[in-house]
Coordinates of C-alpha atoms in Angstrom, one line a residue:
Chain A
X9 CA 9.2 34.4 -62.9
X10 CA 8.2 35.3 -59.5
X11 CA 5.3 32.3 -60.1
X12 CA 8.3 30.2 -61.1
X13 CA 9.9 31.2 -58.0
X14 CA 7.2 30.2 -55.6
X15 CA 7.0 27.3 -57.5
X16 CA 10.4 26.2 -56.8
X17 CA 10.2 27.3 -52.9
X18 CA 6.8 24.8 -52.7
X19 CA 8.3 21.9 -54.6
X20 CA 11.4 22.9 -52.5
X21 CA 9.1 21.9 -49.5
X22 CA 7.2 19.1 -50.9
X23 CA 10.9 17.4 -51.5
X24 CA 11.6 18.7 -48.0
X25 CA 8.8 17.5 -46.4
X26 CA 8.7 13.9 -47.8
X27 CA 12.2 13.3 -48.5
X28 CA 10.8 9.9 -50.2
X29 CA 8.7 11.5 -52.5
X30 CA 8.9 10.1 -56.6
X31 CA 9.9 12.8 -58.6
X32 CA 6.8 12.7 -60.7
X33 CA 4.7 14.2 -57.8
X34 CA 7.0 17.3 -57.4
X35 CA 6.8 17.4 -61.3
X36 CA 2.8 16.9 -61.4
X37 CA 2.6 19.2 -58.3
X38 CA 4.7 22.3 -61.0
X39 CA 2.8 21.3 -63.3
X40 CA -0.6 22.1 -61.7
X41 CA 1.1 24.7 -60.6
X42 CA 2.3 26.5 -63.5
X43 CA -2.0 26.2 -64.6
X44 CA -2.9 28.3 -61.3
X45 CA -0.4 29.5 -58.9
X46 CA -2.9 29.6 -56.5
X47 CA -5.0 26.2 -56.4
X48 CA -4.0 24.5 -53.4
X49 CA -1.4 21.7 -54.0
X50 CA -2.2 18.3 -52.8
X51 CA -1.9 17.4 -49.4
X52 CA 1.6 15.3 -48.5
X53 CA -0.3 12.3 -46.4
X54 CA 2.3 10.4 -44.7
X55 CA 1.2 7.4 -43.5
X56 CA 3.4 7.8 -40.1
X57 CA 2.9 5.5 -37.6
X58 CA 2.3 7.3 -34.9
X59 CA 0.5 4.6 -32.6
X60 CA 2.2 4.7 -29.0
X61 CA 2.6 1.1 -27.0
X62 CA 0.9 0.0 -23.9
X63 CA 3.2 1.7 -21.5
X64 CA 4.6 4.4 -23.4
X65 CA 3.3 7.0 -21.4
X66 CA 3.0 4.9 -18.1
X67 CA 5.5 5.0 -15.1
X68 CA 6.9 2.0 -14.1
X69 CA 5.2 1.3 -11.2
X70 CA 1.7 1.3 -13.3
X71 CA 3.6 -1.0 -15.5
X72 CA 4.3 -3.8 -13.1
X73 CA 1.0 -2.7 -11.3
X74 CA -1.2 -3.6 -14.8
X75 CA 0.9 -6.4 -15.3
X76 CA 0.1 -8.1 -11.5
X77 CA -3.4 -7.5 -12.4
X78 CA -3.6 -9.2 -15.6
X79 CA -1.7 -11.8 -14.5
X80 CA -4.2 -12.3 -11.1
X81 CA -6.6 -11.9 -13.2
X82 CA -6.2 -14.2 -15.8
X83 CA -5.5 -17.2 -12.8
X84 CA -9.1 -16.3 -11.5
X85 CA -10.8 -16.7 -14.8
X86 CA -9.0 -20.0 -16.0
X87 CA -9.9 -21.3 -12.0
X88 CA -13.9 -20.0 -12.5
X89 CA -14.1 -22.3 -15.6
X90 CA -12.9 -25.3 -13.8
X91 CA -15.6 -26.6 -13.8
X92 CA -17.6 -26.7 -16.9
X93 CA -20.4 -29.2 -15.9
X94 CA -21.2 -27.1 -12.7
X95 CA -21.8 -24.0 -14.3
X96 CA -25.0 -24.9 -16.0
X97 CA -23.6 -26.2 -19.7
X98 CA -25.3 -26.1 -22.4
X99 CA -27.7 -29.2 -22.7
X100 CA -25.6 -32.4 -23.7
X101 CA -26.8 -34.8 -26.2
X102 CA -25.3 -38.7 -27.5
X103 CA -23.5 -39.0 -30.4
X104 CA -24.5 -39.7 -33.8
X105 CA -23.2 -40.7 -36.9
X106 CA -23.8 -37.3 -38.2
X107 CA -22.9 -35.0 -35.9
X108 CA -19.8 -33.0 -36.3
X109 CA -18.1 -31.9 -33.5
X110 CA -15.5 -29.6 -32.2
X111 CA -12.5 -29.5 -32.9
X112 CA -9.0 -28.1 -30.8
X113 CA -6.3 -25.3 -31.5
X114 CA -2.8 -27.0 -29.7
X115 CA 1.3 -25.8 -30.1
X116 CA 3.3 -28.3 -32.3
X117 CA 5.9 -28.6 -30.1
X118 CA 8.5 -31.7 -32.3
X119 CA 8.4 -34.6 -33.3
X120 CA 9.6 -38.1 -32.1
X121 CA 9.5 -41.4 -33.0
X122 CA 7.6 -44.2 -31.8
X123 CA 7.7 -48.5 -32.5
X124 CA 4.4 -50.8 -32.8
X125 CA 4.4 -54.0 -31.4
X126 CA 5.7 -55.6 -34.7
X127 CA 9.0 -53.3 -34.5
X128 CA 8.2 -51.0 -36.9
X129 CA 8.7 -47.1 -36.4
X130 CA 6.9 -44.8 -36.8
X131 CA 7.4 -40.8 -36.6
X132 CA 4.9 -38.9 -35.2
X133 CA 4.2 -34.8 -34.1
X134 CA 3.6 -33.7 -30.4
X135 CA 0.8 -31.4 -30.3
X136 CA 0.3 -30.0 -26.9
X137 CA -3.4 -28.6 -26.4
X138 CA -2.7 -25.3 -24.1
X139 CA -5.2 -23.2 -22.1
X140 CA -8.2 -24.3 -25.0
X141 CA -11.3 -22.6 -24.7
X142 CA -14.4 -22.3 -26.2
X143 CA -14.7 -18.7 -27.4
X144 CA -18.3 -18.0 -29.0
X145 CA -21.1 -19.8 -30.5
X146 CA -22.4 -18.4 -33.9
X147 CA -25.9 -19.7 -34.9
X148 CA -26.4 -20.9 -38.4
X149 CA -28.4 -18.1 -39.2
X150 CA -26.2 -16.0 -38.5
X151 CA -23.2 -17.2 -39.7
X152 CA -24.9 -17.7 -42.9
X153 CA -23.7 -20.7 -43.8
X154 CA -24.7 -25.0 -44.1
X155 CA -24.0 -25.4 -40.2
X156 CA -23.7 -23.5 -36.7
X157 CA -20.4 -22.4 -36.1
X158 CA -17.9 -22.8 -32.5
X159 CA -15.1 -20.2 -32.0
X160 CA -12.2 -21.6 -30.1
X161 CA -9.1 -20.0 -29.3
X162 CA -5.6 -21.3 -28.5
X163 CA -2.3 -20.0 -26.2
X164 CA -2.9 -17.4 -23.9
X165 CA -1.2 -14.0 -24.8
X166 CA -1.0 -10.6 -23.7
X167 CA -4.0 -8.4 -23.8
X168 CA -2.2 -5.1 -24.1
X169 CA -1.7 -5.4 -27.6
X170 CA -5.0 -5.3 -29.4
X171 CA -7.6 -2.8 -29.3
X172 CA -10.3 -2.9 -27.1
X173 CA -12.7 -3.8 -30.1
X174 CA -10.7 -7.5 -30.7
X175 CA -10.7 -7.8 -27.0
X176 CA -14.7 -7.8 -26.9
X177 CA -15.2 -11.6 -27.5
X178 CA -12.4 -12.9 -24.9
X179 CA -13.8 -10.5 -22.8
X180 CA -17.6 -11.9 -23.4
X181 CA -16.4 -15.5 -22.6
X182 CA -14.5 -14.6 -19.6
X183 CA -11.6 -15.7 -20.9
X184 CA -7.7 -14.4 -21.0
X185 CA -6.8 -13.4 -24.8
X186 CA -5.8 -15.9 -27.0
X187 CA -3.3 -16.3 -29.4
X188 CA -5.5 -17.9 -32.4
X189 CA -9.2 -18.7 -32.6
X190 CA -10.1 -20.9 -34.9
X191 CA -13.4 -21.8 -36.7
X192 CA -15.1 -24.9 -36.3
X193 CA -18.6 -25.7 -38.2
X194 CA -20.8 -27.7 -36.0
X195 CA -24.0 -29.8 -35.6
X196 CA -26.6 -28.1 -33.5
X197 CA -26.4 -31.5 -31.2
X198 CA -22.6 -30.4 -30.4
X199 CA -23.0 -27.2 -29.1
X200 CA -20.4 -25.9 -26.1
X201 CA -21.1 -23.2 -24.0
X202 CA -18.6 -20.2 -24.2
X203 CA -15.5 -20.2 -21.5
X204 CA -15.7 -24.4 -21.3
X205 CA -12.2 -25.5 -21.6
X206 CA -11.2 -28.2 -23.5
X207 CA -8.5 -30.5 -23.6
X208 CA -6.4 -33.2 -25.4
X209 CA -8.9 -36.5 -24.1
X210 CA -11.2 -34.5 -26.6
X211 CA -9.6 -37.1 -29.1
X212 CA -8.9 -41.2 -28.1
X213 CA -6.1 -42.8 -29.8
X214 CA -6.8 -45.4 -33.1
X215 CA -9.3 -42.1 -34.2
X216 CA -7.9 -40.1 -37.1
X217 CA -7.5 -36.2 -37.1
X218 CA -6.8 -33.3 -39.9
X219 CA -4.9 -31.0 -39.1
X220 CA -4.6 -27.6 -40.2
X221 CA -1.8 -24.5 -39.8
X222 CA 0.4 -22.0 -41.8
X223 CA 3.1 -23.5 -43.4
X224 CA 6.7 -22.0 -43.0
X225 CA 7.5 -19.2 -45.3
X226 CA 10.3 -19.6 -47.2
X227 CA 9.6 -15.9 -49.0
X228 CA 9.7 -14.8 -52.5
X229 CA 10.8 -18.1 -54.3
X230 CA 11.8 -19.1 -57.8
X231 CA 10.1 -21.4 -59.5
X232 CA 12.2 -24.7 -59.2
X233 CA 12.0 -24.5 -55.6
X234 CA 8.2 -23.4 -55.4
X235 CA 6.7 -25.9 -58.3
X236 CA 9.6 -27.9 -58.9
X237 CA 10.3 -27.2 -62.0
X238 CA 13.4 -28.8 -64.1
X239 CA 14.9 -25.9 -65.0
X240 CA 18.0 -26.2 -67.5
X241 CA 21.5 -28.0 -67.3
X242 CA 24.6 -26.3 -66.3
X243 CA 26.5 -26.5 -68.8
X244 CA 26.6 -27.6 -72.7
X245 CA 26.1 -23.8 -74.0
X246 CA 23.2 -22.9 -71.9
X247 CA 23.6 -18.6 -71.5
X248 CA 22.4 -17.2 -68.1
X249 CA 19.6 -19.5 -67.8
X250 CA 20.2 -21.9 -65.5
X251 CA 16.7 -22.0 -63.2
X252 CA 14.0 -20.1 -65.5
X253 CA 11.1 -22.0 -65.8
X254 CA 11.9 -21.6 -70.2
X255 CA 8.6 -21.2 -72.2
X256 CA 5.4 -19.9 -70.4
X257 CA 2.9 -20.4 -73.0
X258 CA 2.0 -21.7 -76.5
X259 CA 2.1 -20.2 -79.5
X260 CA -1.3 -20.6 -80.5
X261 CA -2.8 -19.4 -76.9
X262 CA -1.1 -16.0 -77.7
X263 CA -2.0 -15.5 -74.1
X264 CA -0.9 -16.7 -70.4
X265 CA -3.3 -19.0 -68.9
X266 CA -4.1 -17.8 -65.5
X267 CA -2.7 -19.3 -63.0
X268 CA 0.1 -19.9 -65.0
X269 CA 3.4 -21.6 -61.9
X270 CA 5.9 -18.7 -61.9
X271 CA 7.7 -17.2 -59.0
X272 CA 6.2 -15.9 -56.1
X273 CA 5.4 -15.4 -52.4
X274 CA 6.5 -19.3 -50.9
X275 CA 4.5 -20.6 -47.7
X276 CA 2.8 -19.2 -44.9
X277 CA -0.2 -19.6 -46.4
X278 CA -3.0 -22.5 -44.5
X279 CA -2.4 -26.0 -45.5
X280 CA -4.4 -29.1 -44.0
X281 CA -2.4 -33.1 -43.3
X282 CA -5.9 -35.2 -43.3
X283 CA -6.4 -38.8 -41.7
X284 CA -3.4 -38.3 -39.4
X285 CA -3.5 -41.3 -36.6
X286 CA -3.8 -40.2 -33.3
X287 CA -1.2 -42.7 -31.6
X288 CA -1.2 -41.6 -28.1
X289 CA -2.9 -39.4 -25.6
X290 CA -0.7 -38.2 -22.1
X291 CA -4.2 -37.0 -19.9
X292 CA -1.5 -35.0 -17.6
X293 CA 0.5 -33.0 -20.1
X294 CA -2.7 -32.8 -22.4
X295 CA -0.4 -33.8 -25.3
X296 CA -2.2 -35.7 -28.6
X297 CA 1.1 -37.8 -30.4
X298 CA -0.3 -37.6 -34.2
X299 CA 1.4 -39.6 -36.9
X300 CA 3.3 -38.4 -39.9
X301 CA 4.4 -34.4 -40.0
X302 CA 2.0 -31.4 -39.8
X303 CA 2.2 -28.2 -41.3
X304 CA 3.9 -25.5 -39.6
X305 CA 7.2 -24.6 -37.8
X306 CA 8.2 -25.7 -34.1
X307 CA 5.5 -23.6 -31.1
X308 CA 3.5 -23.0 -34.0
X309 CA -0.8 -22.9 -33.2
X310 CA -2.3 -25.4 -35.2
X311 CA -6.6 -26.8 -35.5
X312 CA -6.8 -30.4 -35.1
X313 CA -10.7 -31.8 -35.7
X314 CA -11.9 -35.3 -36.8
X315 CA -11.1 -36.5 -40.2
X316 CA -13.4 -35.5 -42.7
X317 CA -12.0 -38.5 -44.9
X318 CA -14.9 -41.3 -45.9
X319 CA -12.5 -43.7 -45.5
X320 CA -12.2 -43.3 -41.7
X321 CA -16.0 -41.9 -41.6
X322 CA -16.5 -45.2 -39.2
X323 CA -13.0 -45.5 -37.3
X324 CA -14.2 -42.3 -35.0
X325 CA -17.2 -43.8 -33.6
X326 CA -18.9 -43.1 -30.1
X327 CA -16.3 -40.2 -29.0
X328 CA -16.3 -37.9 -26.0
X329 CA -19.9 -36.4 -27.2
X330 CA -19.8 -32.8 -27.5
X331 CA -16.3 -33.2 -25.7
X332 CA -14.0 -34.4 -22.8
X333 CA -15.1 -32.6 -19.1
X334 CA -12.1 -32.7 -16.8
X335 CA -14.8 -32.2 -13.9
X336 CA -16.9 -35.4 -15.2
X337 CA -17.1 -38.7 -14.0
X338 CA -15.0 -40.6 -16.4
X339 CA -11.2 -40.2 -14.4
X340 CA -9.1 -41.4 -17.6
X341 CA -5.1 -42.6 -16.7
X342 CA -2.3 -40.4 -17.3
X343 CA -1.4 -41.8 -20.6
X344 CA -3.7 -43.4 -23.0
X345 CA -2.3 -45.6 -26.1
X346 CA -3.0 -47.0 -29.3
X347 CA -3.1 -51.1 -28.9
X348 CA -0.9 -51.6 -31.9
X349 CA 2.1 -49.4 -30.1
X350 CA 4.7 -50.5 -28.0
X351 CA 4.4 -49.1 -24.8
X352 CA 8.6 -48.4 -22.8
X353 CA 7.0 -50.1 -19.3
X354 CA 6.6 -54.1 -21.5
X355 CA 10.4 -55.9 -22.2
X356 CA 11.8 -55.7 -25.5
X357 CA 9.8 -57.7 -28.6
X358 CA 10.5 -60.4 -29.9
X359 CA 9.3 -62.9 -32.5
X360 CA 8.4 -66.3 -31.3
Chain B
X17 CA 63.9 -29.9 16.3
X18 CA 65.7 -29.2 20.1
X19 CA 63.3 -30.5 22.5
X20 CA 64.6 -28.0 25.2
X21 CA 63.9 -25.1 24.9
X22 CA 65.5 -21.9 25.9
X23 CA 65.2 -22.0 29.8
X24 CA 66.1 -25.7 29.4
X25 CA 63.2 -27.3 30.6
X26 CA 62.1 -30.0 28.4
X27 CA 59.7 -29.1 25.6
X28 CA 55.3 -29.8 25.8
X29 CA 54.6 -33.3 24.1
X30 CA 53.8 -32.0 20.7
X31 CA 51.5 -34.9 18.9
X32 CA 52.7 -35.9 15.5
X33 CA 50.6 -34.7 12.8
X34 CA 47.6 -37.0 11.9
X35 CA 47.7 -39.2 8.3
X36 CA 45.5 -37.5 6.1
X37 CA 43.6 -40.4 4.7
X38 CA 42.7 -40.2 0.3
X39 CA 39.5 -42.1 0.2
X40 CA 39.6 -43.2 -3.6
X41 CA 36.6 -45.1 -3.3
X42 CA 34.9 -41.8 -2.8
X43 CA 37.1 -39.6 -5.3
X44 CA 36.2 -42.4 -7.7
X45 CA 32.2 -42.2 -7.5
X46 CA 32.4 -38.2 -8.5
X47 CA 32.8 -39.7 -12.2
X48 CA 29.4 -39.0 -13.7
X49 CA 28.8 -40.4 -17.5
X50 CA 25.6 -38.8 -18.8
X51 CA 24.6 -40.2 -22.5
X52 CA 25.1 -37.4 -25.1
X53 CA 21.2 -38.5 -26.3
X54 CA 20.0 -37.1 -23.1
X55 CA 21.6 -33.6 -24.0
X56 CA 19.0 -31.5 -25.8
X57 CA 20.5 -30.1 -29.3
X58 CA 20.5 -26.5 -29.4
X59 CA 17.6 -25.2 -31.0
X60 CA 14.2 -23.3 -31.0
X61 CA 12.0 -26.5 -28.7
X62 CA 10.5 -26.0 -25.9
X63 CA 12.2 -28.3 -23.3
X64 CA 8.6 -29.3 -22.2
X65 CA 9.5 -31.1 -25.4
X66 CA 12.5 -33.1 -24.2
X67 CA 11.2 -32.9 -20.6
X68 CA 8.5 -35.7 -21.8
X69 CA 10.9 -37.9 -24.3
X70 CA 13.4 -38.1 -21.3
X71 CA 10.5 -39.4 -19.2
X72 CA 10.0 -42.3 -22.0
X73 CA 14.1 -42.8 -22.3
X74 CA 14.1 -43.6 -18.4
X75 CA 11.0 -45.8 -18.9
X76 CA 12.7 -47.9 -21.8
X77 CA 15.9 -47.6 -19.2
X78 CA 13.8 -49.1 -16.3
X79 CA 13.0 -51.9 -18.2
X80 CA 16.2 -52.2 -20.7
X81 CA 20.1 -52.1 -19.1
X82 CA 21.6 -49.7 -21.5
X83 CA 25.2 -50.0 -20.8
X84 CA 27.9 -47.0 -20.3
X85 CA 29.4 -47.1 -23.7
X86 CA 31.8 -44.7 -25.6
X87 CA 32.8 -44.6 -29.0
X88 CA 35.7 -47.3 -29.8
X89 CA 33.9 -50.3 -27.6
X90 CA 33.9 -53.4 -28.5
X91 CA 30.0 -54.1 -27.8
X92 CA 27.9 -57.5 -28.6
X93 CA 23.9 -56.7 -29.9
X94 CA 21.3 -59.1 -29.9
X95 CA 18.2 -58.2 -31.5
X96 CA 15.1 -59.7 -32.0
X97 CA 15.1 -61.1 -36.5
X98 CA 11.7 -62.7 -37.5
X99 CA 13.6 -64.1 -40.0
X100 CA 16.3 -65.6 -38.3
X101 CA 16.7 -69.4 -37.2
X102 CA 16.9 -68.5 -33.2
X103 CA 14.8 -65.4 -34.0
X104 CA 17.3 -63.3 -32.6
X105 CA 20.4 -62.1 -34.4
X106 CA 23.8 -61.7 -32.4
X107 CA 26.6 -58.9 -34.1
X108 CA 30.3 -57.9 -32.4
X109 CA 31.7 -54.6 -33.5
X110 CA 33.5 -51.8 -32.2
X111 CA 31.5 -48.4 -32.1
X112 CA 32.3 -46.2 -34.4
X113 CA 29.5 -43.4 -34.0
X114 CA 26.9 -42.5 -31.7
X115 CA 24.7 -40.0 -33.0
X116 CA 21.1 -38.5 -32.4
X117 CA 19.4 -37.2 -29.9
X118 CA 16.2 -38.6 -27.6
X119 CA 14.3 -42.0 -28.6
X120 CA 16.1 -42.0 -32.1
X121 CA 19.6 -41.9 -30.9
X122 CA 22.0 -44.6 -32.8
X123 CA 25.3 -46.2 -32.6
X124 CA 26.7 -47.8 -35.4
X125 CA 28.7 -51.2 -34.6
X126 CA 32.1 -52.0 -37.1
X127 CA 33.5 -55.6 -38.2
X128 CA 35.2 -57.4 -40.8
X129 CA 33.2 -60.8 -41.3
X130 CA 34.7 -63.3 -43.7
X131 CA 36.8 -60.6 -45.4
X132 CA 33.9 -58.6 -46.1
X133 CA 33.6 -54.9 -43.6
X134 CA 29.9 -54.8 -42.3
X135 CA 28.5 -51.9 -40.5
X136 CA 25.3 -51.5 -39.1
X137 CA 23.5 -49.1 -37.3
X138 CA 21.0 -49.7 -33.8
X139 CA 18.5 -48.0 -32.2
X140 CA 19.6 -47.4 -28.6
X141 CA 15.4 -47.5 -27.6
X142 CA 14.2 -49.9 -30.5
X143 CA 12.2 -52.2 -29.1
X144 CA 13.6 -54.9 -30.9
X145 CA 16.9 -54.7 -29.5
X146 CA 17.1 -57.5 -26.8
X147 CA 21.0 -57.0 -25.4
X148 CA 23.6 -54.9 -25.4
X149 CA 27.1 -56.2 -23.6
X150 CA 30.3 -54.1 -23.7
X151 CA 32.5 -56.9 -24.6
X152 CA 35.6 -54.2 -24.2
X153 CA 35.9 -51.2 -22.9
X154 CA 38.8 -48.7 -24.3
X155 CA 38.4 -45.3 -25.8
X156 CA 39.9 -43.7 -28.7
X157 CA 41.6 -40.6 -29.7
X158 CA 38.5 -39.8 -31.7
X159 CA 34.9 -39.0 -31.4
X160 CA 34.3 -40.4 -34.8
X161 CA 35.9 -43.4 -36.4
X162 CA 34.3 -43.9 -39.7
X163 CA 38.3 -44.0 -41.0
X164 CA 38.4 -47.3 -39.9
X165 CA 36.7 -47.6 -43.5
X166 CA 39.4 -46.6 -45.1
X167 CA 41.8 -48.7 -42.4
X168 CA 43.9 -51.8 -43.3
X169 CA 41.3 -54.4 -42.2
X170 CA 42.9 -56.1 -39.3
X171 CA 42.1 -52.8 -37.2
X172 CA 38.4 -53.2 -37.9
X173 CA 38.6 -57.2 -37.4
X174 CA 36.8 -58.9 -33.9
X175 CA 36.5 -62.0 -32.6
X176 CA 32.7 -62.9 -33.1
X177 CA 32.8 -65.5 -30.2
X178 CA 35.3 -62.8 -28.3
X179 CA 34.9 -63.5 -24.4
X180 CA 34.5 -60.1 -22.5
X181 CA 37.1 -58.3 -20.5
X182 CA 36.5 -57.6 -17.2
X183 CA 36.5 -54.2 -16.1
X184 CA 36.2 -52.7 -12.5
X185 CA 33.5 -50.1 -12.5
X186 CA 35.7 -47.6 -10.1
X187 CA 38.5 -47.9 -12.7
X188 CA 39.3 -45.0 -15.5
X189 CA 38.0 -46.4 -18.9
X190 CA 41.9 -47.2 -20.6
X191 CA 42.9 -44.8 -23.8
X192 CA 43.4 -46.4 -26.2
X193 CA 46.3 -44.1 -28.1
X194 CA 46.6 -46.3 -31.3
X195 CA 47.6 -45.0 -34.6
X196 CA 46.1 -46.7 -37.3
X197 CA 48.0 -47.3 -40.7
X198 CA 45.4 -46.5 -43.8
X199 CA 45.1 -48.2 -47.1
X200 CA 46.6 -46.1 -50.1
X201 CA 44.9 -43.0 -51.0
X202 CA 41.7 -42.6 -52.3
X203 CA 40.1 -42.6 -49.2
X204 CA 36.2 -42.2 -48.7
X205 CA 36.9 -38.7 -47.4
X206 CA 40.2 -36.7 -46.9
X207 CA 40.7 -37.1 -43.4
X208 CA 44.4 -35.6 -43.2
X209 CA 42.1 -32.3 -43.4
X210 CA 42.2 -30.0 -40.0
X211 CA 38.5 -30.5 -40.0
X212 CA 37.8 -34.0 -39.0
X213 CA 40.3 -33.5 -36.2
X214 CA 41.7 -36.8 -36.6
X215 CA 44.1 -37.9 -34.0
X216 CA 44.2 -41.6 -34.6
X217 CA 45.5 -42.0 -38.1
X218 CA 49.9 -42.7 -38.5
X219 CA 49.7 -40.5 -41.8
X220 CA 52.2 -41.8 -43.8
X221 CA 51.9 -38.8 -46.7
X222 CA 54.5 -37.0 -47.6
X223 CA 55.4 -33.1 -46.0
X224 CA 54.0 -31.2 -49.0
X225 CA 50.4 -32.9 -48.5
X226 CA 50.1 -32.3 -45.0
X227 CA 51.0 -28.6 -45.5
X228 CA 48.5 -28.3 -47.8
X229 CA 46.2 -30.2 -46.2
X230 CA 46.4 -27.5 -43.3
X231 CA 44.9 -24.9 -46.0
X232 CA 41.3 -25.6 -45.1
X233 CA 42.1 -25.2 -41.9
X234 CA 39.5 -22.3 -40.1
X235 CA 41.1 -21.4 -37.1
X236 CA 38.6 -18.5 -36.3
X237 CA 35.8 -21.5 -35.7
X238 CA 36.9 -22.0 -31.9
X239 CA 36.7 -18.2 -31.3
X240 CA 33.2 -17.9 -32.9
X241 CA 30.9 -16.9 -29.7
X242 CA 27.9 -17.4 -31.4
X243 CA 28.9 -21.0 -32.1
X244 CA 29.3 -21.5 -27.8
X245 CA 27.0 -24.1 -26.7
X246 CA 27.7 -24.3 -22.9
X247 CA 25.9 -28.0 -21.7
X248 CA 27.6 -28.1 -18.2
X249 CA 24.5 -26.7 -16.6
X250 CA 21.5 -28.5 -18.6
X251 CA 23.9 -31.8 -17.7
X252 CA 23.9 -31.2 -14.5
X253 CA 19.9 -30.8 -13.9
X254 CA 19.4 -33.1 -16.5
X255 CA 21.5 -36.1 -15.0
X256 CA 20.2 -35.6 -11.7
X257 CA 16.8 -36.1 -12.5
X258 CA 17.7 -39.2 -14.1
X259 CA 19.4 -40.7 -11.5
X260 CA 16.7 -40.1 -9.2
X261 CA 14.3 -41.1 -11.7
X262 CA 15.8 -44.7 -12.1
X263 CA 16.9 -45.0 -8.5
X264 CA 13.3 -45.3 -8.0

């Protein structure tokens, strides 16, 4: 009975230590305790998040100082990378039909209508190339794939919320911390030195592009929204069944097949829109006007690359290879338009 | 006042007070109009995106004149049409709605032609639109005249060959307090309900129906602070920007 009393107290302590602990744990502890009182009870491993945020133990002055010096460091880093052609770039090669060049990481700003010269309206998505830099080169042997890879980073972000190991890549490239890092499979003649900035002029109007991004997350959704099932009628005797999947397999199968469409978490996965035409490029603000819609919410980061579709193999001829260098000889006008697009400087459209 | 002061000497000459000149010209110029499609909607979009769209809108306005107009004005719009005789199509009608923001801004014109009611939605910035003329400037009591669909056809008929009524720049745009008579119910929408807030209909419904319609009123809506969207400062900035660009 004394043992029971000890057990009771131990159980009570267990209970007090972790209020969320399920009942069976206390029961199991009691059961094991009954067999051997002297045996050590299992440790209650509470996953308490005891990480601190970066300025929890810093004074106000130090916080301001750190913010100031990181801002200055970022500025210095971006300024030092403005002339990639003068800083011993890697060898520049000519474009061949087989070469695959890098893509770009952009921010989805929103959508807008545009009109063609024939008067037809199309919807375009604006993608802004914000602080895009090449981060690292991974050779074919190192990655174990068929082609070498180039890591490209998008929008600048705060360095204080990541560990030092995560920041290593950015420190090596000499570039501020980026919000999104994308991998591009690239042929060996299209390699770029890490640290080179990438601009919207990397693409040209008239070419076709694939855009990948994480779709808008819809949470746990039922089968009608997630898979487009028809559900059941609203009336005529349906008992408590209006949006359910109905039958999930046949009698002969005697099992449910793997991959059966059922309710679950919808969205927040990477999806690609293929073969989107580039209508217009704004070199001053680094904006790409891409036909149609693109997965993701506004202000999300997307990965843009040349289209891999066989129909557009001949459309992307002689692009800026390996990328567009802003300090090079080419001085582009502020806006580059596709030949079909109606520019607002022209008078209204007339049919002769 | 007595000219002779207390010591018997004549009082010092007081000049008459200066007349106060109210410069009506300057006062009238203070009237500002910013087309509603310039005002960005409330949302999480980057203001930079609206700035870029505005540049295109201003560019179009420099080439093609889009006059100032409100809901209730009578407009004549000529569009390019590949299937018309003269390759151009002219339509006259009263503007019943202005919708959309940015480059996709639209307006709907309504007219009754040969007994058939016709409504056409035009895009303000479409390149096919060749001319927009304001024939009659007149505001109505509401911002949305969709109830003209259920009103008697005489209120939506306008002469196709109407001559433009002259209007001086500095005068205020007159508000037509016309109360429109409706066709018998059923209507396309229950216009008597408070959510539409229509002042331009002469409701000939019995009192009981009007009282029953007030059941759907939501008097708390005007006090809802989350719905407040104060556009005055944004409007100021955008008005200055647009005017400066258009003057160039």
